[in-house]
Amino acid sequence: MSALVSELEFAELSRRAEVDGTAPRVGAIIDREGKVLLLARHDSGPIKATLKLPGATVGPRESLAEAVVRGVYEETSLVVTGIRHHVGDFDYLSPDARPVRRLHFAVDVAATDRIQLTAHAAYVWAPLDGDLPVTSSIRRILDAYRELVAG
């Protein structure tokens, strides 16, 4: 893995999102011995929802790093101790048709054994080499992460 993400890299990612007219969101890859933390939404419909990475919308005057730390804590109660690498991002339209850019970071956390969910139904530690029930965009992010840790 590379060194911690620099303030300069965070600033450039934020600037590019602003220039491109996309609202930034962040996602976190939390790895525990080759398995990543995925969250399950509350599912009441007939179609099984996909799993997602912990994350958050970047608030007004909030940095990307602050949003990563806050989002992981709010969704899982885990404390981020370092943001190691920008793994990748993708753009999509929000339900109200606004352009969004979701930026993903590999993070370290203080511990992985005391997860407390606030907005999700369940969590799973999923092996990176498994058939993960995630969107194709998240699959590409996790594939990039797998290549990063293998190389």
PDB file of C-alpha atoms in Angstrom:
ATOM      1  CA  MET A   1       0.000   0.000   0.000  1.00  0.00           C
ATOM      2  CA  SER A   2       1.067   3.555  -0.565  1.00  0.00           C
ATOM      3  CA  ALA A   3       1.523   6.212   2.088  1.00  0.00           C
ATOM      4  CA  LEU A   4      -1.323   8.217   3.525  1.00  0.00           C
ATOM      5  CA  VAL A   5      -3.355  10.334   1.120  1.00  0.00           C
ATOM      6  CA  SER A   6      -1.902  13.843   1.071  1.00  0.00           C
ATOM      7  CA  GLU A   7      -3.819  17.072   1.620  1.00  0.00           C
ATOM      8  CA  LEU A   8      -2.780  18.038  -1.912  1.00  0.00           C
ATOM      9  CA  GLU A   9      -4.422  14.904  -3.365  1.00  0.00           C
ATOM     10  CA  PHE A  10      -7.611  15.542  -1.355  1.00  0.00           C
ATOM     11  CA  ALA A  11      -7.664  19.151  -2.583  1.00  0.00           C
ATOM     12  CA  GLU A  12      -7.225  18.061  -6.222  1.00  0.00           C
ATOM     13  CA  LEU A  13     -10.025  15.477  -5.948  1.00  0.00           C
ATOM     14  CA  SER A  14     -12.340  18.114  -4.440  1.00  0.00           C
ATOM     15  CA  ARG A  15     -11.394  20.654  -7.112  1.00  0.00           C
ATOM     16  CA  ARG A  16     -12.060  18.179  -9.939  1.00  0.00           C
ATOM     17  CA  ALA A  17     -15.490  17.303  -8.521  1.00  0.00           C
ATOM     18  CA  GLU A  18     -16.355  21.008  -8.296  1.00  0.00           C
ATOM     19  CA  VAL A  19     -15.101  21.783 -11.815  1.00  0.00           C
ATOM     20  CA  ASP A  20     -17.051  18.811 -13.195  1.00  0.00           C
ATOM     21  CA  GLY A  21     -20.218  19.976 -11.415  1.00  0.00           C
ATOM     22  CA  THR A  22     -20.616  16.839  -9.307  1.00  0.00           C
ATOM     23  CA  ALA A  23     -21.596  16.649  -5.649  1.00  0.00           C
ATOM     24  CA  PRO A  24     -18.922  14.654  -3.791  1.00  0.00           C
ATOM     25  CA  ARG A  25     -19.719  11.578  -1.732  1.00  0.00           C
ATOM     26  CA  VAL A  26     -17.146   9.318  -0.125  1.00  0.00           C
ATOM     27  CA  GLY A  27     -16.910   5.587   0.395  1.00  0.00           C
ATOM     28  CA  ALA A  28     -14.516   3.656   2.623  1.00  0.00           C
ATOM     29  CA  ILE A  29     -12.884   0.292   2.073  1.00  0.00           C
ATOM     30  CA  ILE A  30     -12.215  -1.332   5.435  1.00  0.00           C
ATOM     31  CA  ASP A  31     -10.143  -4.493   5.046  1.00  0.00           C
ATOM     32  CA  ARG A  32      -9.851  -7.156   7.719  1.00  0.00           C
ATOM     33  CA  GLU A  33      -7.515  -9.974   6.679  1.00  0.00           C
ATOM     34  CA  GLY A  34      -8.599  -9.916   3.026  1.00  0.00           C
ATOM     35  CA  LYS A  35     -12.290  -9.354   3.704  1.00  0.00           C
ATOM     36  CA  VAL A  36     -14.036  -6.009   3.240  1.00  0.00           C
ATOM     37  CA  LEU A  37     -16.857  -4.545   5.268  1.00  0.00           C
ATOM     38  CA  LEU A  38     -20.117  -4.261   3.330  1.00  0.00           C
ATOM     39  CA  LEU A  39     -23.412  -2.899   4.639  1.00  0.00           C
ATOM     40  CA  ALA A  40     -26.940  -4.102   3.872  1.00  0.00           C
ATOM     41  CA  ARG A  41     -29.779  -1.648   3.586  1.00  0.00           C
ATOM     42  CA  HIS A  42     -33.140  -2.332   5.164  1.00  0.00           C
ATOM     43  CA  ASP A  43     -34.913  -4.348   2.480  1.00  0.00           C
ATOM     44  CA  SER A  44     -38.689  -4.522   2.310  1.00  0.00           C
ATOM     45  CA  GLY A  45     -39.232  -5.049  -1.411  1.00  0.00           C
ATOM     46  CA  PRO A  46     -39.284  -8.157  -3.561  1.00  0.00           C
ATOM     47  CA  ILE A  47     -35.873  -7.423  -5.142  1.00  0.00           C
ATOM     48  CA  LYS A  48     -32.841  -8.076  -2.945  1.00  0.00           C
ATOM     49  CA  ALA A  49     -30.818  -4.887  -2.507  1.00  0.00           C
ATOM     50  CA  THR A  50     -27.090  -4.861  -3.158  1.00  0.00           C
ATOM     51  CA  LEU A  51     -24.543  -4.336  -0.423  1.00  0.00           C
ATOM     52  CA  LYS A  52     -22.632  -1.066  -0.114  1.00  0.00           C
ATOM     53  CA  LEU A  53     -19.439   0.344   1.329  1.00  0.00           C
ATOM     54  CA  PRO A  54     -19.671   2.664   4.342  1.00  0.00           C
ATOM     55  CA  GLY A  55     -19.676   6.296   3.340  1.00  0.00           C
ATOM     56  CA  ALA A  56     -21.244   9.719   3.469  1.00  0.00           C
ATOM     57  CA  THR A  57     -22.245  12.820   1.577  1.00  0.00           C
ATOM     58  CA  VAL A  58     -19.633  15.544   1.940  1.00  0.00           C
ATOM     59  CA  GLY A  59     -21.168  18.369   3.933  1.00  0.00           C
ATOM     60  CA  PRO A  60     -20.818  22.107   3.312  1.00  0.00           C
ATOM     61  CA  ARG A  61     -17.311  23.291   4.262  1.00  0.00           C
ATOM     62  CA  GLU A  62     -16.347  19.687   5.114  1.00  0.00           C
ATOM     63  CA  SER A  63     -13.182  18.201   3.639  1.00  0.00           C
ATOM     64  CA  LEU A  64     -13.168  14.808   1.936  1.00  0.00           C
ATOM     65  CA  ALA A  65     -11.043  13.410   4.781  1.00  0.00           C
ATOM     66  CA  GLU A  66     -13.471  14.728   7.402  1.00  0.00           C
ATOM     67  CA  ALA A  67     -16.395  13.178   5.500  1.00  0.00           C
ATOM     68  CA  VAL A  68     -14.635   9.794   5.342  1.00  0.00           C
ATOM     69  CA  VAL A  69     -13.964   9.813   9.092  1.00  0.00           C
ATOM     70  CA  ARG A  70     -17.483  11.003   9.930  1.00  0.00           C
ATOM     71  CA  GLY A  71     -19.243   8.660   7.495  1.00  0.00           C
ATOM     72  CA  VAL A  72     -17.451   5.554   8.736  1.00  0.00           C
ATOM     73  CA  TYR A  73     -18.139   6.487  12.348  1.00  0.00           C
ATOM     74  CA  GLU A  74     -21.793   7.401  11.801  1.00  0.00           C
ATOM     75  CA  GLU A  75     -22.596   4.226   9.851  1.00  0.00           C
ATOM     76  CA  THR A  76     -20.488   1.687  11.782  1.00  0.00           C
ATOM     77  CA  SER A  77     -19.118   3.316  14.989  1.00  0.00           C
ATOM     78  CA  LEU A  78     -15.603   2.433  13.764  1.00  0.00           C
ATOM     79  CA  VAL A  79     -12.881   5.054  14.253  1.00  0.00           C
ATOM     80  CA  VAL A  80     -10.729   5.823  11.206  1.00  0.00           C
ATOM     81  CA  THR A  81      -7.048   6.094  12.130  1.00  0.00           C
ATOM     82  CA  GLY A  82      -5.684   6.682   8.631  1.00  0.00           C
ATOM     83  CA  ILE A  83      -6.736   7.156   5.023  1.00  0.00           C
ATOM     84  CA  ARG A  84      -4.197   5.187   3.014  1.00  0.00           C
ATOM     85  CA  HIS A  85      -5.132   5.490  -0.630  1.00  0.00           C
ATOM     86  CA  HIS A  86      -7.619   6.944  -3.084  1.00  0.00           C
ATOM     87  CA  VAL A  87      -8.755   3.734  -4.818  1.00  0.00           C
ATOM     88  CA  GLY A  88     -11.041   5.222  -7.455  1.00  0.00           C
ATOM     89  CA  ASP A  89     -14.336   6.921  -8.112  1.00  0.00           C
ATOM     90  CA  PHE A  90     -17.401   6.853 -10.321  1.00  0.00           C
ATOM     91  CA  ASP A  91     -20.137   9.285 -11.298  1.00  0.00           C
ATOM     92  CA  TYR A  92     -23.890   8.679 -11.211  1.00  0.00           C
ATOM     93  CA  LEU A  93     -27.174  10.555 -11.011  1.00  0.00           C
ATOM     94  CA  SER A  94     -28.875  10.868  -7.645  1.00  0.00           C
ATOM     95  CA  PRO A  95     -32.595   9.997  -7.343  1.00  0.00           C
ATOM     96  CA  ASP A  96     -33.343  13.693  -7.949  1.00  0.00           C
ATOM     97  CA  ALA A  97     -31.162  13.626 -11.133  1.00  0.00           C
ATOM     98  CA  ARG A  98     -28.200  15.552  -9.696  1.00  0.00           C
ATOM     99  CA  PRO A  99     -24.693  14.477 -10.766  1.00  0.00           C
ATOM    100  CA  VAL A 100     -22.747  12.819  -7.945  1.00  0.00           C
ATOM    101  CA  ARG A 101     -19.140  11.649  -7.759  1.00  0.00           C
ATOM    102  CA  ARG A 102     -18.442   8.884  -5.252  1.00  0.00           C
ATOM    103  CA  LEU A 103     -14.761   8.841  -4.238  1.00  0.00           C
ATOM    104  CA  HIS A 104     -13.454   5.697  -2.531  1.00  0.00           C
ATOM    105  CA  PHE A 105     -10.598   5.442  -0.059  1.00  0.00           C
ATOM    106  CA  ALA A 106      -8.841   2.552   1.656  1.00  0.00           C
ATOM    107  CA  VAL A 107      -8.843   3.306   5.378  1.00  0.00           C
ATOM    108  CA  ASP A 108      -7.421   1.924   8.595  1.00  0.00           C
ATOM    109  CA  VAL A 109      -9.618   1.730  11.681  1.00  0.00           C
ATOM    110  CA  ALA A 110      -8.762   1.405  15.368  1.00  0.00           C
ATOM    111  CA  ALA A 111     -10.593  -1.941  15.703  1.00  0.00           C
ATOM    112  CA  THR A 112     -13.016  -3.990  13.629  1.00  0.00           C
ATOM    113  CA  ASP A 113     -14.801  -5.983  16.307  1.00  0.00           C
ATOM    114  CA  ARG A 114     -17.300  -3.454  17.680  1.00  0.00           C
ATOM    115  CA  ILE A 115     -19.510  -2.481  14.769  1.00  0.00           C
ATOM    116  CA  GLN A 116     -22.738  -0.735  15.683  1.00  0.00           C
ATOM    117  CA  LEU A 117     -25.017   0.031  12.754  1.00  0.00           C
ATOM    118  CA  THR A 118     -27.200   3.118  12.738  1.00  0.00           C
ATOM    119  CA  ALA A 119     -28.836   3.210   9.300  1.00  0.00           C
ATOM    120  CA  HIS A 120     -28.354  -0.300   7.927  1.00  0.00           C
ATOM    121  CA  ALA A 121     -29.920  -3.673   8.602  1.00  0.00           C
ATOM    122  CA  ALA A 122     -26.763  -5.798   8.694  1.00  0.00           C
ATOM    123  CA  TYR A 123     -23.115  -6.036   7.773  1.00  0.00           C
ATOM    124  CA  VAL A 124     -20.861  -8.710   6.353  1.00  0.00           C
ATOM    125  CA  TRP A 125     -17.118  -9.225   6.039  1.00  0.00           C
ATOM    126  CA  ALA A 126     -16.918 -10.373   2.424  1.00  0.00           C
ATOM    127  CA  PRO A 127     -13.860 -11.943   0.769  1.00  0.00           C
ATOM    128  CA  LEU A 128     -12.493  -9.848  -2.085  1.00  0.00           C
ATOM    129  CA  ASP A 129     -12.229 -12.908  -4.290  1.00  0.00           C
ATOM    130  CA  GLY A 130     -15.860 -13.900  -3.751  1.00  0.00           C
ATOM    131  CA  ASP A 131     -18.957 -13.215  -5.810  1.00  0.00           C
ATOM    132  CA  LEU A 132     -20.043 -10.047  -4.040  1.00  0.00           C
ATOM    133  CA  PRO A 133     -23.640  -8.778  -4.263  1.00  0.00           C
ATOM    134  CA  VAL A 134     -22.611  -5.218  -5.128  1.00  0.00           C
ATOM    135  CA  THR A 135     -23.254  -2.909  -8.071  1.00  0.00           C
ATOM    136  CA  SER A 136     -20.943  -3.098 -11.063  1.00  0.00           C
ATOM    137  CA  SER A 137     -19.461   0.285 -10.057  1.00  0.00           C
ATOM    138  CA  ILE A 138     -18.577  -0.946  -6.569  1.00  0.00           C
ATOM    139  CA  ARG A 139     -17.241  -4.177  -8.090  1.00  0.00           C
ATOM    140  CA  ARG A 140     -14.801  -2.100 -10.194  1.00  0.00           C
ATOM    141  CA  ILE A 141     -13.675  -0.204  -7.088  1.00  0.00           C
ATOM    142  CA  LEU A 142     -13.134  -3.449  -5.171  1.00  0.00           C
ATOM    143  CA  ASP A 143     -11.281  -4.972  -8.145  1.00  0.00           C
ATOM    144  CA  ALA A 144      -8.984  -1.930  -8.195  1.00  0.00           C
ATOM    145  CA  TYR A 145      -8.440  -2.312  -4.453  1.00  0.00           C
ATOM    146  CA  ARG A 146      -7.641  -6.017  -4.832  1.00  0.00           C
ATOM    147  CA  GLU A 147      -5.044  -5.160  -7.507  1.00  0.00           C
ATOM    148  CA  LEU A 148      -3.604  -2.461  -5.261  1.00  0.00           C
ATOM    149  CA  VAL A 149      -3.080  -4.805  -2.309  1.00  0.00           C
ATOM    150  CA  ALA A 150      -1.758  -7.609  -4.541  1.00  0.00           C
ATOM    151  CA  GLY A 151       0.793  -5.403  -6.274  1.00  0.00           C
TER     152      GLY A 151
END
